[in-house]
Coordinates of C-alpha atoms and ligand atoms in Angstrom, one line a residue:
M1 CA -45.5 126.4 -66.9
M2 CA -41.7 126.4 -67.6
L3 CA -39.8 123.3 -67.8
S4 CA -36.3 123.3 -66.8
T5 CA -33.8 122.1 -69.5
K6 CA -30.8 122.0 -67.3
L7 CA -30.1 118.5 -66.2
P8 CA -26.8 118.0 -64.4
V9 CA -24.1 115.7 -65.6
S10 CA -25.1 112.7 -63.5
M11 CA -23.6 109.3 -62.5
A12 CA -26.1 106.8 -64.0
K13 CA -25.9 103.2 -62.4
V14 CA -25.8 100.3 -64.9
A15 CA -26.4 97.0 -63.4
A16 CA -27.8 93.6 -64.4
P17 CA -30.4 91.9 -62.0
G18 CA -28.6 90.7 -58.9
Q19 CA -25.5 92.9 -59.4
S20 CA -24.6 95.9 -57.5
A21 CA -24.4 98.9 -59.7
R22 CA -21.2 100.3 -61.1
P23 CA -21.2 104.1 -61.8
V24 CA -20.7 105.1 -65.2
A25 CA -20.3 108.8 -66.3
C26 CA -23.4 109.8 -68.3
P27 CA -23.4 113.3 -69.8
T28 CA -27.0 113.2 -71.1
P29 CA -30.3 112.5 -69.3
R30 CA -31.4 108.9 -70.3
V31 CA -34.4 106.6 -69.8
A32 CA -33.2 103.1 -69.4
G33 CA -34.7 100.7 -71.8
A34 CA -34.6 97.0 -72.3
G35 CA -30.8 96.8 -73.2
S36 CA -30.9 100.2 -74.8
A37 CA -31.2 103.9 -73.6
R38 CA -33.2 106.6 -75.3
R39 CA -32.9 110.3 -74.9
L40 CA -35.7 112.3 -73.6
P41 CA -37.0 114.9 -75.8
V42 CA -35.4 118.1 -75.0
A43 CA -38.0 120.8 -73.9
R44 CA -37.2 124.4 -74.8
A45 CA -37.2 126.9 -72.0
T46 CA -40.3 128.7 -73.5
S47 CA -42.3 125.4 -73.7
T48 CA -46.1 125.7 -73.3
E49 CA -48.5 123.6 -71.4
G50 CA -49.1 121.7 -74.7
D51 CA -45.4 120.9 -75.0
E52 CA -45.4 119.6 -71.5
I53 CA -48.4 117.2 -72.2
A54 CA -46.6 116.1 -75.4
L55 CA -43.5 115.4 -73.4
L56 CA -45.3 113.4 -70.8
E57 CA -47.1 111.4 -73.5
K58 CA -43.8 110.5 -75.1
A59 CA -42.4 109.4 -71.9
L60 CA -45.5 107.3 -71.3
S61 CA -45.3 105.7 -74.6
I62 CA -41.5 104.9 -74.0
A63 CA -42.4 103.3 -70.7
K64 CA -45.1 101.3 -72.3
E65 CA -42.9 100.1 -75.0
R66 CA -40.3 99.0 -72.5
A67 CA -42.7 97.2 -70.4
A68 CA -44.1 95.3 -73.5
K69 CA -40.6 94.3 -74.5
A70 CA -39.8 93.1 -71.0
K71 CA -42.9 90.9 -71.0
T72 CA -42.2 89.5 -74.5
A73 CA -38.7 88.5 -73.4
A74 CA -39.9 86.8 -70.2
A75 CA -42.5 84.8 -72.1
A76 CA -40.1 83.6 -74.8
P77 CA -36.6 83.1 -73.3
A78 CA -35.9 80.4 -75.9
A79 CA -36.0 82.9 -78.6
A80 CA -33.3 85.1 -76.8
A81 CA -31.3 81.9 -76.2
G82 CA -31.2 81.1 -80.0
G83 CA -33.8 78.2 -79.7
Y84 CA -32.6 76.7 -76.5
S85 CA -35.4 75.3 -74.5
G86 CA -33.8 73.5 -71.5
P87 CA -33.6 74.8 -68.1
A88 CA -31.1 77.6 -67.5
F89 CA -27.6 77.3 -66.5
A90 CA -27.2 78.9 -62.9
I91 CA -24.1 81.1 -62.5
K92 CA -23.4 82.6 -59.0
T93 CA -21.5 85.9 -58.7
F94 CA -19.7 87.1 -55.7
N95 CA -18.8 90.7 -56.9
A96 CA -20.4 93.2 -59.2
I97 CA -19.3 92.0 -62.6
S98 CA -19.2 94.4 -65.5
P99 CA -22.4 94.4 -67.5
V100 CA -20.2 93.9 -70.6
G101 CA -19.5 90.3 -69.4
L102 CA -23.0 89.6 -68.1
E103 CA -24.4 90.4 -71.5
R104 CA -22.4 87.4 -73.0
F105 CA -24.7 85.1 -71.3
P106 CA -27.9 84.6 -73.4
A107 CA -31.1 85.4 -71.6
G108 CA -33.1 82.2 -71.2
K109 CA -30.2 79.9 -71.3
Y110 CA -28.3 81.5 -68.3
V111 CA -29.4 83.0 -65.1
V112 CA -26.6 85.0 -63.4
S113 CA -27.0 86.3 -60.0
G114 CA -25.3 87.0 -56.7
D115 CA -28.4 86.1 -54.9
D116 CA -29.0 82.3 -54.5
A117 CA -32.8 83.0 -54.3
K118 CA -32.8 84.3 -57.8
L119 CA -31.0 81.3 -59.3
P120 CA -33.2 78.5 -60.7
A121 CA -31.0 75.8 -59.3
S122 CA -27.9 75.4 -57.2
P123 CA -25.1 77.1 -59.3
M124 CA -23.0 75.2 -61.8
A125 CA -20.3 78.0 -61.9
I126 CA -19.0 80.7 -59.8
M127 CA -17.9 84.1 -61.2
L128 CA -16.0 86.5 -59.0
R129 CA -13.4 89.2 -58.8
S130 CA -11.8 89.9 -55.5
H131 CA -14.2 87.9 -53.1
Q132 CA -12.2 85.7 -50.9
L133 CA -13.9 82.4 -51.7
K134 CA -14.2 79.7 -48.9
Q135 CA -14.7 76.1 -49.6
E136 CA -18.0 76.1 -48.0
E137 CA -19.3 78.6 -50.5
V138 CA -18.8 75.9 -53.2
P139 CA -21.7 73.6 -53.5
P140 CA -21.2 70.2 -55.2
T141 CA -23.1 71.4 -58.2
V142 CA -20.3 73.8 -59.1
R143 CA -18.3 72.5 -62.0
C144 CA -16.0 75.6 -62.5
I145 CA -14.9 78.8 -61.0
V146 CA -13.8 81.8 -63.0
R147 CA -11.9 85.0 -61.6
C148 CA -12.3 88.1 -63.8
G149 CA -8.6 89.1 -63.6
A150 CA -5.3 87.4 -63.5
G151 CA -4.4 86.5 -59.8
V152 CA -6.3 83.6 -58.1
N153 CA -5.0 84.0 -54.6
N154 CA -8.5 84.7 -53.3
I155 CA -9.6 81.1 -54.4
P156 CA -8.5 78.0 -52.5
V157 CA -7.1 76.5 -55.8
P158 CA -5.4 73.3 -54.3
K159 CA -8.7 72.3 -52.6
M160 CA -10.7 72.9 -55.7
T161 CA -8.2 70.8 -57.7
E162 CA -8.6 68.0 -55.3
L163 CA -12.5 68.3 -55.8
G164 CA -12.0 68.2 -59.6
I165 CA -13.0 71.8 -60.2
P166 CA -11.2 73.8 -62.7
V167 CA -10.3 77.4 -61.7
F168 CA -10.1 79.9 -64.7
N169 CA -8.7 83.3 -64.9
T170 CA -8.5 85.9 -67.8
P171 CA -4.9 86.4 -68.5
G172 CA -4.1 89.3 -70.9
A173 CA -7.5 90.9 -70.6
N174 CA -5.9 93.9 -68.9
A175 CA -2.8 93.9 -71.1
N176 CA -3.7 97.0 -73.0
A177 CA -4.4 99.0 -70.0
V178 CA -0.9 98.1 -68.5
K179 CA 0.8 98.7 -71.9
E180 CA -0.6 102.3 -72.1
L181 CA 0.6 103.0 -68.5
V182 CA 4.0 101.7 -69.4
I183 CA 4.2 104.0 -72.3
C184 CA 3.2 106.9 -69.9
G185 CA 6.0 105.5 -67.6
L186 CA 8.5 105.8 -70.4
L187 CA 7.7 109.4 -70.8
L188 CA 7.7 110.0 -67.0
A189 CA 11.2 108.6 -67.1
S190 CA 12.5 110.6 -70.0
R191 CA 11.0 114.0 -69.2
G192 CA 10.6 115.9 -66.0
I193 CA 6.8 115.7 -66.0
L194 CA 6.0 114.7 -62.5
E195 CA 8.9 116.6 -60.9
G196 CA 8.0 119.7 -63.0
N197 CA 4.3 119.5 -61.9
K198 CA 5.3 119.1 -58.3
Y199 CA 7.7 122.1 -58.5
T200 CA 5.1 124.3 -60.1
E201 CA 2.5 123.4 -57.5
E202 CA 4.6 123.3 -54.5
V203 CA 7.2 126.0 -55.2
I204 CA 6.2 128.3 -58.0
Y205 CA 2.6 128.8 -56.9
K206 CA 3.6 129.3 -53.4
E207 CA 6.4 131.7 -53.9
E208 CA 4.6 133.6 -56.6
N209 CA 1.5 133.8 -54.4
M210 CA -0.7 132.5 -57.2
D211 CA -0.2 135.7 -59.3
Y212 CA -0.8 134.5 -62.9
D213 CA 1.7 137.0 -64.5
K214 CA 4.5 136.1 -62.2
V215 CA 3.7 132.3 -62.4
A216 CA 3.7 132.5 -66.2
K217 CA 7.2 134.0 -66.0
R218 CA 8.6 131.7 -63.5
I219 CA 7.3 128.7 -65.5
E220 CA 9.4 130.0 -68.4
K221 CA 12.4 130.9 -66.4
D222 CA 12.6 127.5 -64.3
K223 CA 11.9 125.1 -67.3
A224 CA 15.6 124.6 -67.6
K225 CA 15.5 122.6 -64.3
F226 CA 13.5 119.8 -66.0
V227 CA 15.2 119.3 -69.4
G228 CA 14.6 115.7 -70.5
C229 CA 15.5 113.5 -73.5
E230 CA 13.4 111.9 -76.3
I231 CA 12.7 108.3 -76.3
E232 CA 12.9 107.9 -80.2
G233 CA 16.0 106.0 -81.2
K234 CA 16.7 104.9 -77.6
T235 CA 16.8 101.2 -76.7
L236 CA 14.1 99.6 -74.6
G237 CA 14.8 96.2 -73.0
V238 CA 11.6 94.2 -72.4
V239 CA 12.0 91.5 -70.0
G240 CA 9.0 89.0 -70.3
L241 CA 7.4 89.0 -73.7
G242 CA 3.8 87.7 -72.9
A243 CA 0.6 89.6 -73.2
I244 CA 1.7 93.0 -71.8
G245 CA 5.5 92.7 -72.9
G246 CA 4.5 91.8 -76.5
R247 CA 2.1 94.9 -76.7
V248 CA 4.9 97.1 -75.2
V249 CA 7.3 95.9 -77.9
N250 CA 4.9 96.9 -80.6
A251 CA 4.0 100.4 -79.1
A252 CA 7.7 101.2 -78.4
L253 CA 8.6 100.4 -82.0
A254 CA 5.8 102.5 -83.2
L255 CA 7.3 105.4 -81.2
G256 CA 10.7 104.9 -83.0
M257 CA 12.4 103.1 -80.3
K258 CA 14.8 100.2 -80.7
V259 CA 13.7 97.1 -78.8
V260 CA 15.5 94.2 -77.4
G261 CA 13.5 91.4 -75.7
Y262 CA 14.3 88.6 -73.3
D263 CA 12.0 85.6 -72.4
P264 CA 13.6 82.2 -72.1
V265 CA 10.2 80.5 -71.6
L266 CA 8.2 82.4 -74.3
S267 CA 5.0 80.5 -75.4
L268 CA 4.3 79.9 -79.1
D269 CA 1.1 82.0 -79.0
A270 CA 3.1 84.9 -77.5
A271 CA 5.9 84.4 -80.1
W272 CA 3.4 84.7 -83.0
K273 CA 2.5 88.3 -81.8
L274 CA 6.0 89.6 -81.8
P275 CA 7.6 91.5 -84.7
G276 CA 10.6 89.2 -84.7
D277 CA 12.2 91.0 -87.7
R278 CA 12.0 94.3 -86.1
M279 CA 13.3 93.6 -82.6
G280 CA 16.5 92.3 -81.1
R281 CA 16.6 89.1 -79.0
A282 CA 18.7 88.9 -75.9
E283 CA 19.9 85.4 -74.9
S284 CA 20.3 86.5 -71.4
L285 CA 19.1 89.0 -69.0
E286 CA 22.5 90.5 -68.6
E287 CA 22.8 90.9 -72.3
L288 CA 19.6 93.0 -72.3
L289 CA 20.8 95.1 -69.4
K290 CA 24.0 96.0 -71.0
V291 CA 22.5 97.6 -74.2
S292 CA 19.2 99.2 -72.8
D293 CA 18.5 102.8 -72.0
Y294 CA 15.2 101.8 -70.5
V295 CA 14.3 98.4 -69.0
T296 CA 10.6 97.3 -68.4
V297 CA 9.8 94.2 -66.5
H298 CA 6.7 92.1 -67.5
V299 CA 7.2 88.7 -65.8
P300 CA 5.1 87.0 -63.1
Y301 CA 6.4 87.3 -59.6
I302 CA 7.7 83.8 -58.6
K303 CA 9.5 83.6 -55.2
N304 CA 12.4 81.5 -56.3
A305 CA 12.6 82.6 -59.9
T306 CA 11.9 86.3 -60.4
H307 CA 12.3 87.6 -57.0
H308 CA 14.9 90.3 -57.3
M309 CA 15.7 89.4 -60.9
I310 CA 17.1 92.9 -61.2
N311 CA 19.7 92.9 -58.4
G312 CA 22.9 94.3 -57.0
A313 CA 25.0 92.0 -59.4
N314 CA 23.3 92.7 -62.6
L315 CA 22.7 96.5 -61.9
K316 CA 26.4 97.0 -62.3
L317 CA 26.2 95.9 -66.0
C318 CA 23.6 98.5 -66.8
K319 CA 24.2 102.0 -68.5
P320 CA 24.6 104.6 -65.7
N321 CA 21.5 106.5 -67.0
V322 CA 19.3 103.5 -67.5
S323 CA 15.7 103.9 -66.1
F324 CA 13.6 101.1 -64.9
L325 CA 9.9 100.6 -65.3
N326 CA 8.1 98.1 -63.1
F327 CA 4.4 97.5 -63.6
S328 CA 4.7 93.8 -62.6
R329 CA 5.4 93.4 -58.9
G330 CA 7.5 95.4 -56.6
E331 CA 9.7 92.4 -55.5
I332 CA 11.0 91.9 -58.9
I333 CA 13.5 94.7 -58.5
D334 CA 15.8 94.9 -55.5
G335 CA 15.1 98.3 -54.2
E336 CA 17.9 98.1 -51.6
A337 CA 20.5 97.5 -54.4
L338 CA 19.1 100.2 -56.5
L339 CA 19.2 102.6 -53.7
D340 CA 22.9 101.7 -53.2
M341 CA 23.6 102.5 -56.9
Y342 CA 21.9 105.9 -56.5
K343 CA 23.8 106.7 -53.3
S344 CA 27.2 105.9 -54.9
G345 CA 26.2 108.1 -58.0
R346 CA 26.7 105.1 -60.3
M347 CA 23.1 105.3 -61.5
T348 CA 21.2 108.4 -62.5
G349 CA 18.1 107.1 -64.4
K350 CA 14.6 106.9 -62.8
Y351 CA 12.6 104.0 -61.4
V352 CA 9.0 104.3 -62.4
S353 CA 6.5 101.9 -60.8
D354 CA 2.9 101.3 -59.7
F355 CA 4.3 99.4 -56.6
A356 CA 5.9 101.0 -53.6
D357 CA 9.3 100.0 -52.4
P358 CA 10.5 99.8 -48.8
F359 CA 13.9 101.3 -49.5
L360 CA 13.1 103.9 -52.1
S361 CA 10.1 105.4 -50.8
G362 CA 10.5 109.2 -50.9
H363 CA 13.6 109.0 -53.1
P364 CA 13.5 111.7 -56.0
K365 CA 14.4 109.1 -58.5
H366 CA 11.5 106.7 -57.7
L367 CA 8.4 107.9 -59.4
V368 CA 5.8 105.9 -57.7
I369 CA 1.9 105.9 -58.4
P370 CA -0.9 104.0 -57.0
H371 CA -1.4 100.4 -58.4
L372 CA -3.1 101.6 -61.6
G373 CA -1.8 99.2 -64.3
A374 CA -5.3 97.5 -64.8
S375 CA -7.5 100.2 -63.5
T376 CA -9.5 101.1 -66.6
E377 CA -13.2 100.6 -67.3
E378 CA -12.1 98.7 -70.5
A379 CA -9.9 96.2 -68.6
E380 CA -12.7 95.5 -66.4
D381 CA -15.1 94.9 -69.3
N382 CA -12.5 92.8 -71.1
S383 CA -11.9 90.5 -68.1
A384 CA -15.7 90.0 -67.4
A385 CA -16.3 89.2 -71.1
M386 CA -13.4 86.8 -71.3
A387 CA -14.5 85.2 -68.0
A388 CA -18.0 84.7 -69.4
D389 CA -16.8 83.3 -72.6
T390 CA -14.6 80.8 -70.7
V391 CA -17.4 79.6 -68.5
K392 CA -19.8 79.1 -71.4
D393 CA -17.3 77.3 -73.4
F394 CA -16.6 74.9 -70.5
L395 CA -20.2 74.4 -69.5
E396 CA -21.5 73.9 -73.1
T397 CA -18.5 72.0 -74.7
G398 CA -16.3 70.9 -71.9
T399 CA -13.4 73.0 -73.4
I400 CA -10.7 74.1 -70.9
R401 CA -8.7 77.2 -71.8
N402 CA -7.0 79.6 -69.3
S403 CA -7.2 77.3 -66.3
V404 CA -4.8 77.7 -63.5
N405 CA -5.1 74.1 -62.3
F406 CA -6.4 72.1 -65.3
P407 CA -4.7 71.2 -68.6
Q408 CA -5.8 72.9 -71.8
T409 CA -8.3 70.6 -73.4
V410 CA -10.1 71.3 -76.8
L411 CA -12.1 68.7 -78.5
P412 CA -13.8 70.1 -81.5
P413 CA -17.3 68.8 -82.1
K414 CA -17.4 65.8 -84.6
P415 CA -19.7 66.5 -87.5
G416 CA -22.7 64.2 -87.6
H417 CA -22.2 63.0 -84.0
V418 CA -25.6 62.3 -82.4
G419 CA -24.7 60.9 -79.0
G420 CA -23.5 62.7 -75.8
R421 CA -20.2 64.2 -74.6
L422 CA -19.0 62.8 -71.4
C423 CA -16.5 65.0 -69.4
I424 CA -14.7 63.0 -66.7
V425 CA -12.2 64.5 -64.2
N426 CA -10.1 61.7 -62.9
K427 CA -6.8 61.1 -60.9
N428 CA -3.8 61.2 -63.1
E429 CA -2.7 57.7 -62.3
A430 CA -1.7 54.7 -64.3
G431 CA -4.6 52.5 -65.5
V432 CA -7.5 55.0 -64.9
L433 CA -8.0 55.7 -68.7
G434 CA -8.0 52.0 -69.4
Q435 CA -10.6 51.3 -66.7
I436 CA -12.8 54.0 -68.2
T437 CA -12.5 52.8 -71.8
T438 CA -12.9 49.2 -70.6
F439 CA -16.0 49.9 -68.7
L440 CA -17.7 51.8 -71.6
G441 CA -16.8 48.7 -73.7
T442 CA -18.6 46.4 -71.4
Q443 CA -21.7 48.7 -71.6
K444 CA -21.5 48.5 -75.4
V445 CA -20.9 52.2 -75.7
N446 CA -18.8 53.3 -78.6
I447 CA -16.2 56.1 -78.2
E448 CA -16.4 58.1 -81.4
Q449 CA -13.6 60.5 -80.5
Q450 CA -11.7 61.5 -77.3
I451 CA -9.1 63.6 -75.7
N452 CA -7.2 62.8 -72.4
T453 CA -4.9 65.6 -70.9
S454 CA -3.3 65.9 -67.5
R455 CA -1.7 68.5 -65.3
G456 CA -0.2 67.4 -61.9
D457 CA -2.4 65.0 -60.1
I458 CA -5.4 65.7 -62.3
A459 CA -6.4 64.3 -65.7
Y460 CA -9.3 65.3 -67.8
T461 CA -11.0 63.1 -70.3
V462 CA -13.5 64.2 -72.8
L463 CA -15.4 61.5 -74.9
D464 CA -17.9 61.7 -77.5
L465 CA -20.1 58.6 -77.1
S466 CA -22.6 56.9 -79.2
K467 CA -26.3 57.4 -78.1
I468 CA -26.9 56.4 -74.6
D469 CA -30.2 55.3 -73.1
D470 CA -29.5 55.7 -69.3
P471 CA -26.8 58.3 -68.9
A472 CA -27.2 58.5 -65.0
G473 CA -27.0 54.7 -64.8
L474 CA -23.9 54.8 -67.0
Q475 CA -22.2 57.5 -64.7
D476 CA -23.0 55.4 -61.6
G477 CA -21.5 52.3 -63.2
L478 CA -18.4 54.3 -64.3
A479 CA -17.9 55.7 -60.8
K480 CA -18.1 52.2 -59.3
A481 CA -15.9 50.5 -61.9
C482 CA -13.2 53.3 -61.9
P483 CA -12.1 54.4 -58.5
G484 CA -9.9 57.1 -60.0
V485 CA -12.9 59.0 -61.4
I486 CA -13.6 62.2 -59.4
S487 CA -16.6 63.5 -61.2
S488 CA -18.3 63.1 -64.5
R489 CA -20.7 65.5 -66.5
F490 CA -22.7 64.8 -69.6
I491 CA -22.9 67.6 -72.1
G492 CA -25.9 66.9 -74.4
N493 CA -27.1 70.2 -75.4
M494 CA -24.5 70.5 -78.0
F495 CA -26.1 67.3 -79.5
D496 CA -29.7 67.2 -78.0
D497 CA -31.5 68.9 -75.3
E498 CA -32.4 65.9 -73.2
M499 CA -28.8 65.0 -72.2
G500 CA -27.7 68.4 -71.8
K501 CA -30.0 69.7 -69.3
P502 CA -27.8 71.9 -67.1
G503 CA -27.6 70.5 -63.6
T504 CA -28.8 66.9 -64.7
F505 CA -26.5 63.9 -65.2
F506 CA -24.0 65.1 -62.7
Y507 CA -21.9 62.6 -60.9
V508 CA -19.7 64.1 -58.2
K509 CA -18.0 61.5 -56.0
W510 CA -16.9 63.9 -53.2
A511 CA -20.5 65.1 -52.7
S512 CA -21.8 61.6 -52.3
S513 CA -18.9 60.4 -50.1
Ligands
NAD601 N1 0.4 96.7 -62.6 C1 -0.7 96.0 -62.9 O1 -1.7 96.6 -62.4 C2 -0.6 94.8 -63.4 C3 -1.8 94.3 -64.1 C4 -1.6 93.1 -64.7 C5 -0.6 92.3 -64.6 N2 0.5 92.7 -64.0 C6 1.7 92.0 -63.9 O2 2.3 91.9 -65.1 C7 2.8 90.5 -65.3 C8 2.9 90.1 -66.6 O3 1.6 90.0 -67.1 P1 1.2 89.3 -68.5 O4 -0.3 89.5 -68.7 O5 2.1 90.0 -69.7 O6 1.6 87.8 -68.2 P2 2.0 86.8 -69.3 O7 1.9 85.5 -68.7 O8 1.3 86.9 -70.6 O9 3.6 87.1 -69.7 C9 4.6 86.8 -68.8 C10 5.8 86.5 -69.6 O10 7.0 86.3 -68.7 C11 7.8 85.4 -69.2 N3 8.7 84.9 -68.1 C12 8.5 84.2 -67.1 N4 9.5 84.0 -66.4 C13 10.5 84.8 -67.0 C14 11.8 85.0 -66.8 N5 12.5 84.5 -65.7 N6 12.5 85.8 -67.6 C15 12.0 86.4 -68.5 N7 10.7 86.2 -69.0 C16 10.0 85.3 -68.1 C17 6.8 84.3 -69.6 O11 7.4 83.4 -70.7 C18 5.7 85.1 -70.3 O12 5.9 85.3 -71.7 C19 1.9 89.6 -64.3 O13 2.5 88.5 -63.8 C20 1.5 90.6 -63.2 O14 2.3 90.4 -62.1 C21 0.5 94.0 -63.3

């Protein structure tokens, strides 16, 4: 009997339990194993019956090995979780999350699923991508929400803030994907790539009736229509020097461009990543526009701040052949003003963007592509991994990083501390912190170290306390004594398992009121 060796390039599905699968290009036939894939032995076209039996035996042994591994993992989840033996943290997902992110949650310590029935308890965290989250989908056990991506307009953030729930996002996780497209945009602006391709397909192919010899001659003859220029030595103005802008600066320098940047509200973190000695710094947007051959914008869209930040007034300051790259948001550039500049002949450069413009649609200078900036497998993986790390950090240590509604809060563990960590969300009002510390004093509970931060109406207090006998009683008493407390949560598992059981020792005022 002959065994076929031809297996087509397939789309294998990779998914974690409870997740809908994401197609991944898979050029070789694979047998899915517990976390790893193994190649099937390749059978030769001349294989005999003996070969076939050997092949089947091999497949059976792989299947048995896989089943044994799965059984061992189920029997000893603590081993996979690095010795953790408490109940699992339950994370509810609302979209298919990249397996790269899901793998960050140690098995045994976390159960992550989109199906409530598969979770061991009501969820403590919600992880989502584009799902439009409704308030009724957030049970009182939920202590945080994380969006794999930058925008959070699918989450009712003000309501979550009121309920004391931090909302996290993953800024910068897709920055490299956008940077690469910006570099492509620079070349699209400087060379007749898209125009030449369109001309070849729509004019040359048609007129030469797809005759290869004629097409080849025409391509040579008509190339003069698409002469471009090189980007080396030209000046790129980068507006906004955050995660994407900073990467664009470095990539452009590596390509031999001169770079000038403008960012009046640059964060210290972002500033550290800039090659300050190799780039120019513009004191104003106008200054940047005057010297740039290419201008790329990497600022958030804010209605009263960055709306039409490139507009009729400052376009007049630009070099006539300046090209604009906009991979941020369409409304940052005033398309109507740019159209006027093109019509009057005062501007000849291109406008490359992954956003459409109501005034420039169809204009030959406007090279528009679908909104592809962050559309790479890697960006999705990075976002999911960053989201998972953020949730774990918050649930296990109370740390807040990358929240859109809570203040950044990091209290490193105190060496030798044996008590519990109490994380309190409270109203940002005078006297609340005093009420908390006074109450703990009356209970003879010592505060070994603490941090108190605030943002808008919300304050967040993390306290490392001496050993406590009745944590739930302490939380009840705290809530009664301090009306400004919205919720409190003990984290003991960084100190001992008893106080850190996920889902226990929660006090959520809004749930009981
Ligand atoms: N095309 C896409 O698919 C895609 C993908 C991701 C992000 N984006 C867009 O890119 C933008 C930038 O993303 P990021 O990750 O670099 O954000 P970021 O927050 O890291 O950086 C934004 C920078 O803009 C600066 N800034 C704010 N207001 C400014 C102003 N008026 N003038 C000059 N600088 C100003 C900030 O100080 C910050 O350094 C996002 O807001 C988003 O709109 C687009």
